[in-house]
CSV table of C-alpha atoms in Angstrom, one decimal:
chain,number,residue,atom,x,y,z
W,59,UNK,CA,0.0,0.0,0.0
W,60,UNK,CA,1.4,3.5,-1.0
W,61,UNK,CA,2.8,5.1,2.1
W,62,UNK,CA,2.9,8.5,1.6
W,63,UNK,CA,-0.1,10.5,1.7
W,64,UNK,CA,-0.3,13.9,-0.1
W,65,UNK,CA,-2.3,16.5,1.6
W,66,UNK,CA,-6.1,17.2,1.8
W,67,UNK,CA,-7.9,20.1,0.0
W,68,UNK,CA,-10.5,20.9,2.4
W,69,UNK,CA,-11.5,24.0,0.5
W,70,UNK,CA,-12.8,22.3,-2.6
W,71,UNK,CA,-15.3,19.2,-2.4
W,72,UNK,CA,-14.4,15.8,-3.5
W,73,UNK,CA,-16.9,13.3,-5.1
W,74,UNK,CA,-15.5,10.5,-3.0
W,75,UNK,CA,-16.6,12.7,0.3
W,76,UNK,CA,-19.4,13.9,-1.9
W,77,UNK,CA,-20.3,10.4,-1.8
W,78,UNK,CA,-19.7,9.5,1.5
W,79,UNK,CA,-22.0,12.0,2.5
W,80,UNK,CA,-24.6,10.9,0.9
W,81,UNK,CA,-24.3,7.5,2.1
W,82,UNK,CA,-24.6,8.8,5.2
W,83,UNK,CA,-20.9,8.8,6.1
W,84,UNK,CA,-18.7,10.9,8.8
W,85,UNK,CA,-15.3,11.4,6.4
W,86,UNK,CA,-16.2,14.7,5.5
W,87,UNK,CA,-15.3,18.3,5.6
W,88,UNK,CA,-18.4,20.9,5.4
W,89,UNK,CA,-17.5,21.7,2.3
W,90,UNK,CA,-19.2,18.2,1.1
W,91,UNK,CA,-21.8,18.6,3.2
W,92,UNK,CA,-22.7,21.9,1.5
W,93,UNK,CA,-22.7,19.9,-2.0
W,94,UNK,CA,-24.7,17.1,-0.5
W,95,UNK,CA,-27.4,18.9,1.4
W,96,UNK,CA,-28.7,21.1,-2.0
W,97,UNK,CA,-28.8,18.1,-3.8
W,98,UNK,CA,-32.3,15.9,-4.2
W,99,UNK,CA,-33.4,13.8,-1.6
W,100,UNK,CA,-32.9,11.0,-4.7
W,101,UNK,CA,-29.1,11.2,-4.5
W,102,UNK,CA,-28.8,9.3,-1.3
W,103,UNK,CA,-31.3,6.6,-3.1
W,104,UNK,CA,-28.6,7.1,-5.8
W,105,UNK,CA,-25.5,6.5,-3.1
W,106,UNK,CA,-27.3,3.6,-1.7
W,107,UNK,CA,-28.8,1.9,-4.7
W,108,UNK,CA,-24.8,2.2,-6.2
W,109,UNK,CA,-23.7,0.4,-3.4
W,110,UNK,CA,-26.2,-2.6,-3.2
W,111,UNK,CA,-25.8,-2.9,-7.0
W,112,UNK,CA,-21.7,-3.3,-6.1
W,113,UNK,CA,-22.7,-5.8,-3.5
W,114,UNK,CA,-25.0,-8.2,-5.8
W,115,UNK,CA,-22.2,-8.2,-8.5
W,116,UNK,CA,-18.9,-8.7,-6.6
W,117,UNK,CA,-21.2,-11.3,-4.7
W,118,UNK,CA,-22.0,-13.1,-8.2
W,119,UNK,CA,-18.4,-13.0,-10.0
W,120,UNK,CA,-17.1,-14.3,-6.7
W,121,UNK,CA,-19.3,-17.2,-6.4
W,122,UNK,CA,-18.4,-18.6,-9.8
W,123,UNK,CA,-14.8,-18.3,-9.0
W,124,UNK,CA,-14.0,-14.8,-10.0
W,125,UNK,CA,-10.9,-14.3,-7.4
W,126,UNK,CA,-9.2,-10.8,-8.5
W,127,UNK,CA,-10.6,-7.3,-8.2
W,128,UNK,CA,-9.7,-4.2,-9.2
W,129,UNK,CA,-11.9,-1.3,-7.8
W,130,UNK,CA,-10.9,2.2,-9.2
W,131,UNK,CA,-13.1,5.1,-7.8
W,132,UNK,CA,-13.1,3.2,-4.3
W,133,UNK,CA,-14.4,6.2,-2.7
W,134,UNK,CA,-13.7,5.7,1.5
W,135,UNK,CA,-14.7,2.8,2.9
W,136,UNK,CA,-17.8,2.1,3.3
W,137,UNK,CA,-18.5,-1.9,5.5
W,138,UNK,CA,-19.5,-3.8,3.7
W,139,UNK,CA,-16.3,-3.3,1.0
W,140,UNK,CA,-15.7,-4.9,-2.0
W,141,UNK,CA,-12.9,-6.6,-0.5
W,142,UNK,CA,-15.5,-8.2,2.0
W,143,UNK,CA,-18.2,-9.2,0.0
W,144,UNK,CA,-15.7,-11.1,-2.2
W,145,UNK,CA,-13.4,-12.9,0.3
W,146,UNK,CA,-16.8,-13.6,2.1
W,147,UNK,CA,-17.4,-15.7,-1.0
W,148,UNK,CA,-13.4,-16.9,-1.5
W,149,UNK,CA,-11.3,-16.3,1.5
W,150,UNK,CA,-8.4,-16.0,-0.9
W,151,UNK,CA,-9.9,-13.1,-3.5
W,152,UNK,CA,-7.3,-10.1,-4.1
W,153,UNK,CA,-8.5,-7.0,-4.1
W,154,UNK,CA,-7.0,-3.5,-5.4
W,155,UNK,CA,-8.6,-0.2,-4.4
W,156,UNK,CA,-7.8,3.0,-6.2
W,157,UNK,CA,-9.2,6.5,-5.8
W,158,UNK,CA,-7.4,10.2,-6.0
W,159,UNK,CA,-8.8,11.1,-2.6
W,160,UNK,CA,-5.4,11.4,0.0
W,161,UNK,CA,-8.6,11.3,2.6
W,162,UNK,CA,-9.5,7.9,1.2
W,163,UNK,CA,-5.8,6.6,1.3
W,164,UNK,CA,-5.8,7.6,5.1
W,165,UNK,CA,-8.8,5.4,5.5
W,166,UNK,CA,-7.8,2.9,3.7
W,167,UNK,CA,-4.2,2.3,5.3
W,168,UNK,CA,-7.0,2.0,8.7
W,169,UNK,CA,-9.8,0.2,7.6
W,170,UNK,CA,-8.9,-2.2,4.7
W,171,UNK,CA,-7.8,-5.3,5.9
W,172,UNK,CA,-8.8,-8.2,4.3
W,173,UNK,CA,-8.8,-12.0,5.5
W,174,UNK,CA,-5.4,-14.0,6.1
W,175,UNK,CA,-5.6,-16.3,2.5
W,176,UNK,CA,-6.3,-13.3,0.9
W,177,UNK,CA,-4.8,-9.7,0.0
W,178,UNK,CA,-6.3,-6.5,0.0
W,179,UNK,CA,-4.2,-2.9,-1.5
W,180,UNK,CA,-4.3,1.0,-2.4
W,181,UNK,CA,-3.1,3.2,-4.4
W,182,UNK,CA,-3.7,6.8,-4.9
W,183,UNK,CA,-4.4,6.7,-8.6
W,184,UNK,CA,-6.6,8.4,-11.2
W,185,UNK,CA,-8.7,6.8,-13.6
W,186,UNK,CA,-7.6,9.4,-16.6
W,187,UNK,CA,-4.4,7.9,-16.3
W,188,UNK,CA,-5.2,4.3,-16.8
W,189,UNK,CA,-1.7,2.9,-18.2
W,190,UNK,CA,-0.4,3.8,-13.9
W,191,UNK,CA,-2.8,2.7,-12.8
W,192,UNK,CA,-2.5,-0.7,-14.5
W,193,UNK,CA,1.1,-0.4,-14.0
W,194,UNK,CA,0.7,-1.0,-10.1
W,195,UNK,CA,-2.1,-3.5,-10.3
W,196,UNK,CA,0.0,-5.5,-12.5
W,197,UNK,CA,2.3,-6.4,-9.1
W,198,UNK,CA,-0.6,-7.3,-6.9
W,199,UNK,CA,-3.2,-9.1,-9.6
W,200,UNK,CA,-2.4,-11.7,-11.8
W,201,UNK,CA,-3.0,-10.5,-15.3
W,202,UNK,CA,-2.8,-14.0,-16.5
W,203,UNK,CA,-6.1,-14.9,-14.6
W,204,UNK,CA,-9.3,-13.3,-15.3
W,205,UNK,CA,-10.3,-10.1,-13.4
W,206,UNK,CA,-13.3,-8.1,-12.5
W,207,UNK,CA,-12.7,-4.3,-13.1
W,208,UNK,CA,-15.2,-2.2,-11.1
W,209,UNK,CA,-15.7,1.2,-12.4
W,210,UNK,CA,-18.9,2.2,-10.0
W,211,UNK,CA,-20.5,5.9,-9.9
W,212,UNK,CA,-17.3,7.0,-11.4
W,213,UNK,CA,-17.4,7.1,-15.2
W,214,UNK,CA,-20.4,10.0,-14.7
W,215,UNK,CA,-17.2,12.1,-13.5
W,216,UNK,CA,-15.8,11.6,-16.2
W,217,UNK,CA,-16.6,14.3,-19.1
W,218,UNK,CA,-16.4,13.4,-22.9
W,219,UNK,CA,-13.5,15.5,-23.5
W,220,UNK,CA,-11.9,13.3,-21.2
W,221,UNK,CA,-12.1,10.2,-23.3
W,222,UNK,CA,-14.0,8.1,-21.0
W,223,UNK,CA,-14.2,5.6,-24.0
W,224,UNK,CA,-11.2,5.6,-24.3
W,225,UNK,CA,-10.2,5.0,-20.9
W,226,UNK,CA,-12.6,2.0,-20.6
W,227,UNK,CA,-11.6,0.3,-23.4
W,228,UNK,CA,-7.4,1.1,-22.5
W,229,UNK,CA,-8.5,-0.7,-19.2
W,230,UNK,CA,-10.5,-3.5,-20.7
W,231,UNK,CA,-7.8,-4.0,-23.3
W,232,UNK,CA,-4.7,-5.4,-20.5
W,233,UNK,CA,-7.3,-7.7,-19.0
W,234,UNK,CA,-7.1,-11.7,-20.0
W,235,UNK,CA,-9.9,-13.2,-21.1
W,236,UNK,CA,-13.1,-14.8,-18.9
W,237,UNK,CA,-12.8,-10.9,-17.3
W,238,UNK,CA,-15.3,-8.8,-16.3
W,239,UNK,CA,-16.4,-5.5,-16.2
W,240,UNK,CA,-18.7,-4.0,-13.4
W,241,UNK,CA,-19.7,-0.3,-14.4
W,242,UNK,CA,-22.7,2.2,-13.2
W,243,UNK,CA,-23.4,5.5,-14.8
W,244,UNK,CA,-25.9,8.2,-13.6
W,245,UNK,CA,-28.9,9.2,-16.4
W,246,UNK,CA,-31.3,11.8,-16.9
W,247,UNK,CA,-33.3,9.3,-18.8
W,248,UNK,CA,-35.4,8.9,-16.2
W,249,UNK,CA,-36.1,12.6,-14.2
W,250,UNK,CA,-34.3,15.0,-16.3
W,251,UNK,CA,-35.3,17.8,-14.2
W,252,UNK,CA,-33.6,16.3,-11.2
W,253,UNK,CA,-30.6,15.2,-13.1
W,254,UNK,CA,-30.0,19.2,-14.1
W,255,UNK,CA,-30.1,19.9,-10.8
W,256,UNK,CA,-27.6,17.4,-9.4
W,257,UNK,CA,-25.4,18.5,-12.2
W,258,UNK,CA,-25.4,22.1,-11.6
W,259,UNK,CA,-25.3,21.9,-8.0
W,260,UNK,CA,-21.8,19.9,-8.3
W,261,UNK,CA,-21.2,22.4,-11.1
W,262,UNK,CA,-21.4,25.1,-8.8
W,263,UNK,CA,-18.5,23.3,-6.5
W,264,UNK,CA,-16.2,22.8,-9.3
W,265,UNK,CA,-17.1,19.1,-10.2
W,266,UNK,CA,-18.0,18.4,-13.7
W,267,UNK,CA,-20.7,15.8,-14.6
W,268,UNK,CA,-21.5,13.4,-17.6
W,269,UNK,CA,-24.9,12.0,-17.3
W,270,UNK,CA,-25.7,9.6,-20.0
W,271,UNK,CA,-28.4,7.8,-22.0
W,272,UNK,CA,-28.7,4.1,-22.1
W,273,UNK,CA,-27.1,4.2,-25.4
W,274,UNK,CA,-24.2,6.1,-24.4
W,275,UNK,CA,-24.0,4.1,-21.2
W,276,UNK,CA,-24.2,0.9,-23.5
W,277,UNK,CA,-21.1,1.5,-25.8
W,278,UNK,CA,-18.7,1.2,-23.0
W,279,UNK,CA,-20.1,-2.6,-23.4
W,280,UNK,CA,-18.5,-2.2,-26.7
W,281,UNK,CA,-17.3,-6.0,-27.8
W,282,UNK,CA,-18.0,-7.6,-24.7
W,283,UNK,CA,-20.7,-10.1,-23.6
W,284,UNK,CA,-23.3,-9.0,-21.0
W,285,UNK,CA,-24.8,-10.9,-18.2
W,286,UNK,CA,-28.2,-11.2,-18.0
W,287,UNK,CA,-30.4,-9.5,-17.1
W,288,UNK,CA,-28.3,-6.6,-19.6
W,289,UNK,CA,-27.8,-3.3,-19.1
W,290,UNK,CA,-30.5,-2.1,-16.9
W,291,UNK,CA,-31.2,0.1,-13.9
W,292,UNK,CA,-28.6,-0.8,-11.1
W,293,UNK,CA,-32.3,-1.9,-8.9
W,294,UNK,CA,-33.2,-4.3,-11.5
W,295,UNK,CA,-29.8,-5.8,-11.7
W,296,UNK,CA,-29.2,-9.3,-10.1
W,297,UNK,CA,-28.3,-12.9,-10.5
W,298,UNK,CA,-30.8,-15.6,-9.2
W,299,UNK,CA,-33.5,-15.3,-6.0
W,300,UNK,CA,-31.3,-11.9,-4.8
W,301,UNK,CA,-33.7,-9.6,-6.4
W,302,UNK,CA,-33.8,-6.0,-4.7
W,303,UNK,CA,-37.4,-4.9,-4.0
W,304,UNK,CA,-38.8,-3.0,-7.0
W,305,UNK,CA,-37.7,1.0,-6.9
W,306,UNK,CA,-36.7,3.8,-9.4
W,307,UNK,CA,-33.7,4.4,-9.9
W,308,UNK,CA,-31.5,7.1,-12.2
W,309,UNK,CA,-28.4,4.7,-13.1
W,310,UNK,CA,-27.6,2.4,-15.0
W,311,UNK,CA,-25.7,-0.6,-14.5
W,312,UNK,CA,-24.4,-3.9,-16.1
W,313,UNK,CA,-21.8,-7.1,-16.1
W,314,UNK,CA,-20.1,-7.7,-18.9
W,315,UNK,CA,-17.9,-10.7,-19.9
W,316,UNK,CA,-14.1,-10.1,-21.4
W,317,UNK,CA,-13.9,-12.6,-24.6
């Protein structure tokens, strides 16, 4: 795990404690809090229905055998982890968190410690520079052996001039076959009066956003193989008798297989 810990910018809200916030977190400062409080009462559903989405999934690839995980946009941790819900299912599942919060790195080096068979890491990394990113996660994952890549509530921070394509398909690209790849992105397909909001609030604080249609959200999917049930809303995502009780939800969300 990275050592060093550059220092926190409590002047200027983070999405990660943006997040936290909404999920009903204490990690932090007021100037998340500010963000969170003038958003919708929907983006805590949002927070939450993420999270659960993350749960269902991890739970799935890790009960066929699915042993390696790489989280980007880990935001601070948040029990049940990714890390948990996996080595719940294999004790032995290795797990790579990375996020560009220094507050989520502090937490992390606490709070994210994973079974004995198994190993757990994090690095300060952003996802707009994917080629470091995979640099470090080639020396704790095997890149031999299939992955899951988990890219949750992040790629909607992610603007188009950005090449969030791009950046998807760079990551997809290093990993071996029988792979998988875990994404949620926010719409305004659904309410697009309380999607402008959300986006101009975190405008307001400097954040950028990138809601997008099913479509768009789809061709990240590009050349892969869904699982059922598609590419749906993350509440009508799951695998078997784990289905969530019926709600509405902004995001979409879907599992897709590496050929």
């Amino acid at each position: 795990m990275t050592a060093s810990v550059p220092p926190i910018d409590t002047t200027r809200a983070h999405p990660a404690r943006v997040y936290d916030w909404l999920l009903g977190g204490k990690d932090n400062y007021p100037v998340d809090e500010a963000v969170g409080g003038k958003l919708p009462a929907q983006a805590r559903d949002a927070a939450r229905q993420n999270r659960e989405f993350m749960h269902r999934a991890v739970s799935h690839l890790a009960g066929q055998g699915v042993d390696q995980f790489l989280d980007i946009g880990s935001g601070i941790p948040t029990a049940p982890n990714l890390h948990q819900v996996a080595q719940r299912a294999l004790p032995s599942a290795r797990v790579l968190y990375t996020d560009n919060d220094p507050l989520v790195l502090r937490h992390a080096q606490a709070l994210l410690t994973g079974s004995p068979e198994g190993a757990t890491d994090y690095i300060m990394g952003d996802v707009r520079e994917p080629d470091a990113i995979l640099e470090h996660a080639r020396t704790v994952l095997d890149f031999e052996r299939p992955i899951a890549l988990s890219l949750i509530a992040l790629l909607h921070f992610v603007t188009e001039d950005q090449d969030p394509y791009g950046i998807v398909a760079r990551l997809v690209s290093a990993l071996p076959p029988g792979s998988h790849l875990v994404l949620t992105n926010a719409s305004s397909d659904w309410r697009p009066d309380l999607a402008a909001q959300v986006v101009d609030e975190y405008e307001r604080a400097g954040i950028r956003l990138a809601f997008r249609t099913r479509a768009e959200v789809a061709r990240f999917f590009d050349g892969l193989d869904l699982l059922a049930p598609g590419l749906v809303a993350v509440t009508d995502w799951y695998q078997g008798d784990s289905a969530p009780a019926p709600e509405e939800s902004g995001i979409y969300g879907a599992v897709a297989r590496v050929r």
